[in-house]
Short mmCIF file of C-alpha atoms and ligand atoms in Angstrom, two decimals:
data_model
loop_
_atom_site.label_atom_id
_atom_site.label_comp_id
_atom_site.label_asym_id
_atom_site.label_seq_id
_atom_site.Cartn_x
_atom_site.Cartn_y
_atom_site.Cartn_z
CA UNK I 199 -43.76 -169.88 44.93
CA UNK I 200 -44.05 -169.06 41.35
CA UNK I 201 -44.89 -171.13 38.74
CA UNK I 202 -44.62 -168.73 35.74
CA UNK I 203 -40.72 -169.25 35.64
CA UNK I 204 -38.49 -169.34 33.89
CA UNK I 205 -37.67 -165.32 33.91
CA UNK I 206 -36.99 -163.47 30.59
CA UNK I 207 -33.38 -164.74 30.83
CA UNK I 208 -34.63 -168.08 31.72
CA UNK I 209 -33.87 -168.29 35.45
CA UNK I 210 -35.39 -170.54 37.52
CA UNK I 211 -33.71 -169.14 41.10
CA UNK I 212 -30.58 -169.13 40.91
CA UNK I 213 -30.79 -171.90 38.27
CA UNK I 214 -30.75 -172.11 34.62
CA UNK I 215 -29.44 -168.79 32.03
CA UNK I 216 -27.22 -169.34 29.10
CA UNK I 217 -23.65 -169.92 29.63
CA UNK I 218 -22.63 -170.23 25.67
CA UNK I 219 -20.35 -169.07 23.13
CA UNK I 220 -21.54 -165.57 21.66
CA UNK I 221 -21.79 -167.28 18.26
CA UNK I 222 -25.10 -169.07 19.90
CA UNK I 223 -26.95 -165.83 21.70
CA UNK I 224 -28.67 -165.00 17.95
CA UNK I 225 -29.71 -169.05 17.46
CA UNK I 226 -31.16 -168.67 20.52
CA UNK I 227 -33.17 -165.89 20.76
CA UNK I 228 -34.08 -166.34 17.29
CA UNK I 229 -35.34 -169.93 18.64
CA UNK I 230 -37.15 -168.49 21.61
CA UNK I 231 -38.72 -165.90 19.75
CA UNK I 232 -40.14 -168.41 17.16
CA UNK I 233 -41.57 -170.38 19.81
CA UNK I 234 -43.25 -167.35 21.71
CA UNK I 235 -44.63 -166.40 18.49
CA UNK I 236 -45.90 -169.96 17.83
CA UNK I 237 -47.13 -170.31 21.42
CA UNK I 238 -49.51 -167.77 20.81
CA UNK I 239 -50.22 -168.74 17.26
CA UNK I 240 -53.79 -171.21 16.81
CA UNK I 241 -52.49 -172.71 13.58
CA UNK I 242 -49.12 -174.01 15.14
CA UNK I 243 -51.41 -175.08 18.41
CA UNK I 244 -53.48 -176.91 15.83
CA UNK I 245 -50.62 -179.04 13.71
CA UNK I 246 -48.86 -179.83 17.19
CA UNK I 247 -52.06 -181.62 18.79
CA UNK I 248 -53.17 -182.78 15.30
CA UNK I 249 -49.77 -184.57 14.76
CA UNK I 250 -49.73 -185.19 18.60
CA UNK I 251 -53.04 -187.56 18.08
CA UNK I 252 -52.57 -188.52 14.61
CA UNK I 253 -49.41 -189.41 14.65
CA UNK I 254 -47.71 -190.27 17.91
CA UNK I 255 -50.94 -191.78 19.51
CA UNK I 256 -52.42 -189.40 22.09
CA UNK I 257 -54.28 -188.81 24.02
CA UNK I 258 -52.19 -191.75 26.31
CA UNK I 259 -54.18 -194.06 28.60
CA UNK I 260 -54.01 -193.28 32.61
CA UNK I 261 -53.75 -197.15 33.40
CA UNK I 262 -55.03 -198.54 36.73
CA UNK I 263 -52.60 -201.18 37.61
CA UNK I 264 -54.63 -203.40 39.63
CA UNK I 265 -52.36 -205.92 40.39
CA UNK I 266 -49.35 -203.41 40.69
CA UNK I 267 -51.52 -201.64 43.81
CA UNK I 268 -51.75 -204.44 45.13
CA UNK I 269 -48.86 -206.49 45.05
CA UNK I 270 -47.16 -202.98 46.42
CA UNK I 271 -50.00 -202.42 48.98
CA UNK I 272 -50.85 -199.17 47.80
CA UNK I 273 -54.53 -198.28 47.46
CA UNK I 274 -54.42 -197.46 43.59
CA UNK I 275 -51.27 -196.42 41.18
CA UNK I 276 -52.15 -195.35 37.74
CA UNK I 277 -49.32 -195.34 35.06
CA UNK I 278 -49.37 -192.67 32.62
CA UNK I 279 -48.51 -194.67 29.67
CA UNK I 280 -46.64 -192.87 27.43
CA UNK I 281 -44.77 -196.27 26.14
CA UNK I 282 -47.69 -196.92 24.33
CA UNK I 283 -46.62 -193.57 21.86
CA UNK I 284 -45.36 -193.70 18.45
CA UNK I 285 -41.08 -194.69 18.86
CA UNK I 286 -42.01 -196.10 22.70
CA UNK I 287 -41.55 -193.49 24.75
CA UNK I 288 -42.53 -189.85 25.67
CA UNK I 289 -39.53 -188.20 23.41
CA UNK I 290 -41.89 -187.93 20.53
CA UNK I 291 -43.88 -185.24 22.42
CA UNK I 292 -41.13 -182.58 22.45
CA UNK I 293 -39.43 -183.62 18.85
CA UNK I 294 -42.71 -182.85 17.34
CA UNK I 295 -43.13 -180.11 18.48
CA UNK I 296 -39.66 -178.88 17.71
CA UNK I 297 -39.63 -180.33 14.56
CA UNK I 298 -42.54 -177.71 13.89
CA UNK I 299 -40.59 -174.79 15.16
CA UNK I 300 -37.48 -175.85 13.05
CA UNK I 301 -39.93 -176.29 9.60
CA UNK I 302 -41.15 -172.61 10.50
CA UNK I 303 -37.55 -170.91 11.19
CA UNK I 304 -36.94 -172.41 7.48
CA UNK I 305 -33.82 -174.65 8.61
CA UNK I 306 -32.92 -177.70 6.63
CA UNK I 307 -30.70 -179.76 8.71
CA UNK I 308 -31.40 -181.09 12.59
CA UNK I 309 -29.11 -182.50 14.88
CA UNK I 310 -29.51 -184.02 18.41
CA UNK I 311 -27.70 -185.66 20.89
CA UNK I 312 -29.06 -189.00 22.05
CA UNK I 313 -28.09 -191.61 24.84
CA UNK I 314 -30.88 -194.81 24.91
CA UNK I 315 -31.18 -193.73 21.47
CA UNK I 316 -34.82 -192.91 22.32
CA UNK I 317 -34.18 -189.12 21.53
CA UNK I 318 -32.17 -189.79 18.04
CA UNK I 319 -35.30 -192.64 17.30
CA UNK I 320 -38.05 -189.76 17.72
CA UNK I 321 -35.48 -187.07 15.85
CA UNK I 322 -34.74 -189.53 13.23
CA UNK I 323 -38.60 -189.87 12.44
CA UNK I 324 -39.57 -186.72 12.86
CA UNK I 325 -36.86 -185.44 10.35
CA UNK I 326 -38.13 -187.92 8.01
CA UNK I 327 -41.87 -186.80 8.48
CA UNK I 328 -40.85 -183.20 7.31
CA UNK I 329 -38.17 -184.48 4.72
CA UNK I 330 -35.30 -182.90 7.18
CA UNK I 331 -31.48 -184.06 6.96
CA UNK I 332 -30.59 -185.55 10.27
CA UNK I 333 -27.50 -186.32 12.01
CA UNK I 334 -27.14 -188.17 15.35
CA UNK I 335 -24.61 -187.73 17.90
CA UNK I 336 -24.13 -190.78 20.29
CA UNK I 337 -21.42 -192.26 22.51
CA UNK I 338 -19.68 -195.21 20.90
CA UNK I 339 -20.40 -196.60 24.36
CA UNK I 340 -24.03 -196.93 23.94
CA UNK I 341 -23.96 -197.39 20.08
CA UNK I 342 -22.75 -200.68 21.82
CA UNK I 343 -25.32 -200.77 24.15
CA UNK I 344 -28.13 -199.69 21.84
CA UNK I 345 -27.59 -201.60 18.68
CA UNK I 346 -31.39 -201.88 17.68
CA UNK I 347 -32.37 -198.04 17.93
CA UNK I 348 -29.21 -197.36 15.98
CA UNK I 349 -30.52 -199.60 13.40
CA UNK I 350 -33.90 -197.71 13.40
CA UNK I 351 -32.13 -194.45 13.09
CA UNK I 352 -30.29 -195.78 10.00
CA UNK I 353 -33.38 -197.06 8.82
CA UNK I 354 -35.20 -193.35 9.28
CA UNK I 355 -32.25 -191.74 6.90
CA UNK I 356 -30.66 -190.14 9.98
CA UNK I 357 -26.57 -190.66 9.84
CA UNK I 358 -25.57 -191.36 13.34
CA UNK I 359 -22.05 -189.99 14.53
CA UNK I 360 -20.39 -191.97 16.75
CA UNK I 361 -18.64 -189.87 19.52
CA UNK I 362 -15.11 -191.48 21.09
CA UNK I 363 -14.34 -188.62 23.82
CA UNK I 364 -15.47 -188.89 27.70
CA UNK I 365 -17.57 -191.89 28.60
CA UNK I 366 -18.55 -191.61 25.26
CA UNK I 367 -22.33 -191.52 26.55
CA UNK I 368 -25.11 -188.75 26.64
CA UNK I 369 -22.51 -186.06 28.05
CA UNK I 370 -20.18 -186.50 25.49
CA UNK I 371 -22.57 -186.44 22.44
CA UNK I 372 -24.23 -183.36 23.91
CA UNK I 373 -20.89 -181.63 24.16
CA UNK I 374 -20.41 -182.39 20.51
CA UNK I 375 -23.70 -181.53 18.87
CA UNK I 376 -23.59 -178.27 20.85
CA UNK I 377 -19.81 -178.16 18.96
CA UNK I 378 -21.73 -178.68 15.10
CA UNK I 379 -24.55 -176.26 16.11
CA UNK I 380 -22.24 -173.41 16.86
CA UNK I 381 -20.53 -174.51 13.09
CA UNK I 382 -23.68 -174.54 10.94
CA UNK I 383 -26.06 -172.78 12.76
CA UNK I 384 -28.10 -170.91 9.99
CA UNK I 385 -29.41 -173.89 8.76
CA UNK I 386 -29.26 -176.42 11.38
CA UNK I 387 -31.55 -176.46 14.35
CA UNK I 388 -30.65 -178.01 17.18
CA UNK I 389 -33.21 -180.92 19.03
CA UNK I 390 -32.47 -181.06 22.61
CA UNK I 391 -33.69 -184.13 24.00
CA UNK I 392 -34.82 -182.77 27.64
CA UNK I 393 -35.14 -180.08 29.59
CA UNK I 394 -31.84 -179.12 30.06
CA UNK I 395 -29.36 -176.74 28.27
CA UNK I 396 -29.12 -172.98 27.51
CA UNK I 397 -32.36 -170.95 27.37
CA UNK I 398 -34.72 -171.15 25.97
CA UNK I 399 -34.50 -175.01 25.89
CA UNK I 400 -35.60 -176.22 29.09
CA UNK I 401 -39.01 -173.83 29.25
CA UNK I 402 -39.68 -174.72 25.97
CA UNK I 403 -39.20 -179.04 26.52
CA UNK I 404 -41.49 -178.32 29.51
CA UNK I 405 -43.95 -177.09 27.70
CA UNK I 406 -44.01 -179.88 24.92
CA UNK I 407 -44.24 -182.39 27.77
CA UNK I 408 -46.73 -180.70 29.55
CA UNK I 409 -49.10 -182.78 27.32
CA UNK I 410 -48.30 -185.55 30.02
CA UNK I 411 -49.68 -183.90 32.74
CA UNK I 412 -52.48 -182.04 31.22
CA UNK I 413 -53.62 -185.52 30.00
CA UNK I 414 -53.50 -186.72 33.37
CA UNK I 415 -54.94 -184.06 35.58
CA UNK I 416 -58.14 -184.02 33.54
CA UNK I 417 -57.77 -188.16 33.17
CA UNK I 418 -57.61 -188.64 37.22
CA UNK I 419 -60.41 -185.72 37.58
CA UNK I 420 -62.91 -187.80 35.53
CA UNK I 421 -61.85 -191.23 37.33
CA UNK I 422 -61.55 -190.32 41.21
CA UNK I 423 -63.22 -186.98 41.17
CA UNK I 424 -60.15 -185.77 42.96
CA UNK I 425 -56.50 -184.98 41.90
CA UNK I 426 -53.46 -187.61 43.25
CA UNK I 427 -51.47 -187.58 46.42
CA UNK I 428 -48.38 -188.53 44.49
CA UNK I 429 -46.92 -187.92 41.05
CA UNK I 430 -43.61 -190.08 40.68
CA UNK I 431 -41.08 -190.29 37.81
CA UNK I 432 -38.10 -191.00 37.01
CA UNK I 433 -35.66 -188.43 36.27
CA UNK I 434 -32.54 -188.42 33.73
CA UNK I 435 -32.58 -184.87 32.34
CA UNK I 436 -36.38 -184.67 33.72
CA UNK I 437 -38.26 -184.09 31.08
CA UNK I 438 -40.91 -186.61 31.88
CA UNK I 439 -40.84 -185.63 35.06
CA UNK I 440 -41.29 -181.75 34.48
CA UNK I 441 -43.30 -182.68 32.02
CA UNK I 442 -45.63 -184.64 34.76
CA UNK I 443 -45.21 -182.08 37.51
CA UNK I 444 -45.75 -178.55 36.36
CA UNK I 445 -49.17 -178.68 35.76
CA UNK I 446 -49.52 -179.84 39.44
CA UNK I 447 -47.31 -177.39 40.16
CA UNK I 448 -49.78 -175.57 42.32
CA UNK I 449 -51.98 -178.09 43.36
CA UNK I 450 -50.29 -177.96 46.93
CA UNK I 451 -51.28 -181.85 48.12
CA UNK I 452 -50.03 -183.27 45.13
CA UNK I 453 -46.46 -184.61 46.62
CA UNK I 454 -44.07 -184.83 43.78
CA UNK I 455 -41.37 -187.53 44.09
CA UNK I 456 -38.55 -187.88 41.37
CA UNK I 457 -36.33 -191.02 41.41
CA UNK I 458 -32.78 -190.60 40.07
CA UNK I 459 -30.21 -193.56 39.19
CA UNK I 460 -27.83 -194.63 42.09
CA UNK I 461 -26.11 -197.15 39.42
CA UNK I 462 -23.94 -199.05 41.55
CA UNK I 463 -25.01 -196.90 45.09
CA UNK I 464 -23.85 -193.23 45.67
CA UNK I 465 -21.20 -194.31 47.70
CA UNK I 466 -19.45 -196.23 44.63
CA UNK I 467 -19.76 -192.66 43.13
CA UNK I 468 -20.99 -194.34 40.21
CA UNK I 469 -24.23 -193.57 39.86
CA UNK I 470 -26.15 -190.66 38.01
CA UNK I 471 -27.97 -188.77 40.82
CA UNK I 472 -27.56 -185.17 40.32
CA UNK I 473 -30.15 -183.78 42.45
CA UNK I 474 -29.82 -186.53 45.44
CA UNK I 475 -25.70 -186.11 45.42
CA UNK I 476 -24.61 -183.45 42.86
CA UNK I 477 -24.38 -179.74 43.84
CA UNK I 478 -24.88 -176.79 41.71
CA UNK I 479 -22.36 -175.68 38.50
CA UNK I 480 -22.68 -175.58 34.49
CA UNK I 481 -23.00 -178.05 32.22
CA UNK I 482 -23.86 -177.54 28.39
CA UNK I 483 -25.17 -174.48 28.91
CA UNK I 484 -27.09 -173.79 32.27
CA UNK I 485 -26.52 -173.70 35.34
CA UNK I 486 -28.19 -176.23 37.58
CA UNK I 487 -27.29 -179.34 39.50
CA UNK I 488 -24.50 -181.27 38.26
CA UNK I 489 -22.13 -184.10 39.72
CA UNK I 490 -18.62 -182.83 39.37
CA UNK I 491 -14.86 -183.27 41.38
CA UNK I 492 -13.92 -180.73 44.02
CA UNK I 493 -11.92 -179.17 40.91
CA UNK I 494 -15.21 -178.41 39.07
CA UNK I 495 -14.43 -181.24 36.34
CA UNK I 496 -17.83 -183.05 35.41
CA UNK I 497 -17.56 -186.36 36.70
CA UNK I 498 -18.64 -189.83 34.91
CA UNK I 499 -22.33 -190.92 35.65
CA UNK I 500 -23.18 -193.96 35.00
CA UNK I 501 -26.53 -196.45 35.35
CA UNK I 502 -27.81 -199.54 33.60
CA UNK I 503 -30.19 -196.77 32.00
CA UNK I 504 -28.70 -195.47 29.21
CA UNK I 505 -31.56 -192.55 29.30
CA UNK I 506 -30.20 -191.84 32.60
CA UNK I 507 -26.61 -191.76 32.04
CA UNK I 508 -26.16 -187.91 32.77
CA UNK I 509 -24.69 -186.33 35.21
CA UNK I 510 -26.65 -183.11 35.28
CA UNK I 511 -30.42 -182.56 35.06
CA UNK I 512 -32.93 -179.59 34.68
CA UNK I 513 -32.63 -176.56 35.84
CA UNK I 514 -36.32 -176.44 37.12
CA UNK I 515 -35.94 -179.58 38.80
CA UNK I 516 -32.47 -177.99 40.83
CA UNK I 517 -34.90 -175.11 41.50
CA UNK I 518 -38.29 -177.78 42.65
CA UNK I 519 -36.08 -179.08 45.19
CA UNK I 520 -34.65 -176.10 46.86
CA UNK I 521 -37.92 -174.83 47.46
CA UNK I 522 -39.17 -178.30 48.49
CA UNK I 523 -41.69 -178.23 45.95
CA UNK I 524 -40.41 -182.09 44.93
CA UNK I 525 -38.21 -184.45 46.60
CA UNK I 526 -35.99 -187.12 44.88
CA UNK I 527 -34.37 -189.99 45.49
CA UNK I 528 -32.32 -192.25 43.82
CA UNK I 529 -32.85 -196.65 43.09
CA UNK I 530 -29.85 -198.91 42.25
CA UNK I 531 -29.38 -200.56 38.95
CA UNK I 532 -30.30 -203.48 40.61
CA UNK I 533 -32.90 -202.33 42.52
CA UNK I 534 -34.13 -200.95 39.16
CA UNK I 535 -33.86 -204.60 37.44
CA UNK I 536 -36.23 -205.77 40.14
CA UNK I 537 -38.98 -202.75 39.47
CA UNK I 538 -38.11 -204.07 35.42
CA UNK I 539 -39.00 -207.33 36.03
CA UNK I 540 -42.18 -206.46 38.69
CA UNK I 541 -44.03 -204.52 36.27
CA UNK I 542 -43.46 -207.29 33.77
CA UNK I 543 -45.04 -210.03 35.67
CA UNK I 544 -47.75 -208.55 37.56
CA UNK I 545 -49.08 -206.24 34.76
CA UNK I 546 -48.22 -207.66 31.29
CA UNK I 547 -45.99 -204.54 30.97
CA UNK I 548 -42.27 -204.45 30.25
CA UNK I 549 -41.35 -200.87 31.06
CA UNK I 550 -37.85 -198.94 29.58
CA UNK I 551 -35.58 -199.49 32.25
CA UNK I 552 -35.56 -195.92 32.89
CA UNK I 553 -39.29 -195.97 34.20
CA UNK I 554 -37.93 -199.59 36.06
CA UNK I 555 -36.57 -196.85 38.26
CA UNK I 556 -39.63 -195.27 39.34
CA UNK I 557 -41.41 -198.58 39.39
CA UNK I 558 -38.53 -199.56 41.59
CA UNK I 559 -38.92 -196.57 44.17
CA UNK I 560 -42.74 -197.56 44.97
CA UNK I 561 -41.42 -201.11 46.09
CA UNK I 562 -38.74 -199.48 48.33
CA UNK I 563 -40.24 -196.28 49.86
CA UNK I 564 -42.06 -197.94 52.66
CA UNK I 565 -43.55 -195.20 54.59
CA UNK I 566 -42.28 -192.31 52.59
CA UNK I 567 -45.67 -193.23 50.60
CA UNK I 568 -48.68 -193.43 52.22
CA UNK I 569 -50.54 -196.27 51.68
CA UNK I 570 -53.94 -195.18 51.15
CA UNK I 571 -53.47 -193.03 48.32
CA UNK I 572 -53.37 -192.41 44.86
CA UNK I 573 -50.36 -192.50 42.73
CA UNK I 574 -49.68 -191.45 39.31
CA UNK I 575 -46.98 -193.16 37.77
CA UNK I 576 -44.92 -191.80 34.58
CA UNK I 577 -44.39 -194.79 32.30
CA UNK I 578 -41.71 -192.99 30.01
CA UNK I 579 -41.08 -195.77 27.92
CA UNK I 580 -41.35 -199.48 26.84
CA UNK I 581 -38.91 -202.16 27.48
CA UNK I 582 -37.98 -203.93 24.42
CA UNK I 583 -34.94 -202.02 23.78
CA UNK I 584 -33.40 -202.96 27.23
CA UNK I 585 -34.05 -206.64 27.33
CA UNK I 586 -30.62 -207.24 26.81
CA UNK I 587 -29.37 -205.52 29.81
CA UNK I 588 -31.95 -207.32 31.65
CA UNK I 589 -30.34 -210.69 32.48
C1 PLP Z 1957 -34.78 -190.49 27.66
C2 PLP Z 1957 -35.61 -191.27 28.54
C3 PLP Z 1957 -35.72 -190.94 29.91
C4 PLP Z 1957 -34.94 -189.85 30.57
O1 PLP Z 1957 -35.15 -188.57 30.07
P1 PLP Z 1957 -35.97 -187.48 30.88
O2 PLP Z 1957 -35.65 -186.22 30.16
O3 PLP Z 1957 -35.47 -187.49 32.28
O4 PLP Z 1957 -37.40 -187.84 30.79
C5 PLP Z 1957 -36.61 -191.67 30.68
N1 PLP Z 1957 -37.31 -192.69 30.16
C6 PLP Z 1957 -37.21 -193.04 28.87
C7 PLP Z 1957 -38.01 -194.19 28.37
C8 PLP Z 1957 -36.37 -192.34 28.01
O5 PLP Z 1957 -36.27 -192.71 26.73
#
């Protein structure tokens, strides 16, 4: 197993690559050379973790949940608490640092794509930090759903474009903010909210949200003297996830479990579980695990998660499962509503529905988790936005 992947053309297995227009190839390697130039460079390494503590709020706290452990009869489960960052969840970590990038490559304008509206929130501010034009793609669908963090945008300067084709959720807004990059590419760079898309995107998202785990090996070192036997996340692109797992990745008793939405069960087909009941194809750019029709049409997802709401995912998480190094499964919205309203009561904490998933998977799994472990849970985000949805 290797975990030095992506390749130079940004395979992971048989997964990932760059399946775009020609117009894109030069944005591209323009953008990965930038950021393999800035990897290496101290300065950028210096403003990222400056602005990473300063400004978003990290380190994050690895949170004993006491009452959590034991209402779920687990010995202890930590959350990684990233809804305590700047904007409420762990977006922030990769638009920062892409934000950076963009400043360096001298480009005026970004654009993202954005379904909770988490992503265009942490765009949105980060554009304003640097004094960036910003413009917003989003599904009219979750405009609807996510009238507060389209207020916020506003209220950053960002315009937000409502998109009316598909579902008119995450797919669709991707699709067309891929559409205005290939357009005004010279001065616009492109934020992509996870760690999916053509190379180098999903490498490069990793390694943003690689803060995550970094923070967290060294936090559960210092606490139990000894790493976890479980890392669990949810997983809607995966970039919490990834961002979680890799640098676990070879710490070969850490058991890596991510939890994908089964919306209204994978039978209904309406659900957003890739990995657990999609197979492989391309989808905005890479090739990984997607949910499509037996004619190769992308097919609706759908979960009470609008962060979710996607029916592909990562090309490195396609890749973790077929060599086993991660499992997934998938929790119903409702099951998800129950881990939403758990966490609430029993800890004080009202978790993003999209965590509520994870959160959710640790009440069901029964024996799939031992019980006298340690578990480190990804807390991707905080709740308020979602209360709505909630009852
Ligand atoms: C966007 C979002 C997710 C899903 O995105 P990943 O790339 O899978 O992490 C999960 N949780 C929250 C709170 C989000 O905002």
């Amino acid at each position: 197993m290797k975990k030095n992947l992506p390749d130079k053309a940004g395979h992971f297995g048989i997964f990932g690559g760059r399946f775009v227009p020609e117009t894109l190839i030069y944005a591209l390697d323009e953008l990965g050379k930038e950021y393999a130039a800035s990897k290496r460079d101290k300065k950028f390494r210096k403003e990222l973790s400056d602005y990473l503590s300063e400004y978003a709020g990290r380190p994050t706290p690895l949170y004993l949940a006491r009452r959590l452990s034991r209402y779920l009869g687990i010995s202890r489960v930590y959350l990684k608490r990233e809804d305590l960052l700047h904007t409420g969840a762990h977006k922030i970590n990769n638009t920062l640092g892409q934000v950076l990038l963009a400043a360096r490559m001298g480009k005026r304008r970004v654009i993202a794509e954005t379904g909770a509206g988490q992503h265009g929130v942490a765009t949105a501010t980060v554009a304003a930090l640097f004094g960036l034009e910003c413009d917003i793609y989003m599904g009219s669908e979750d405009i609807k759903r996510q009238a507060l963090n389209v207020l916020r945008m506003k209220l950053l300067g960002a315009k937000v474009i409502s998109v009316e084709s598909g579902t008119r959720t995450l797919k669709d807004a991707m699709t067309e903010a891929l559409r205005d990059w290939v357009t005004n590419v010279r001065h616009t760079h492109y934020i992509i909210g996870t760690v999916a898309g053509p190379h180098p995107y999903p490498m490069m998202v990793r390694d943003f949200q690689a803060v995550i785990g970094k923070e967290a090996r060294q936090q559960i070192l210092r606490k139990e003297k000894r790493l976890p036997d479980y890392l669990v996340a949810c997983v809607g692109g995966g970039s919490n996830a990834m961002g979680l797992f890799h640098p676990f990745f070879n710490d070969k008793n850490v058991k890596m479990i991510g939890v994908e939405a089964a919306g209204l069960g994978l039978s209904s087909g309406k659900h957003s579980a890739s990995l657990v009941a999609g197979s492989p194809g391309v989808l905005h750019g890479c090739k990984s695990d997607v949910l499509e029709d037996k004619f190769g049409q992308i097919k609706n997802a759908h979960s009470i998660a609008a962060g979710l709401d996607y029916p592909g995912v990562g090309p490195e998480h396609a890749y973790y499962k077929e060599i086993k190094r991660a499992v997934y499964a998938a929790v119903s919205d409702k099951e998800a509503l129950e881990g939403f309203k758990l966490l609430s009561e029993v800890e004080g904490i009202i978790p993003a529905l999209e965590s509520a998933h994870a959160i959710a998977y640790l009440k069901k799994a029964g024996r799939a988790v031992n019980k006298n472990s340690i578990v480190i849970l990804c807390l991707s985000g905080r709740g308020d936005k979602d209360l709505h949805e909630s009852h």
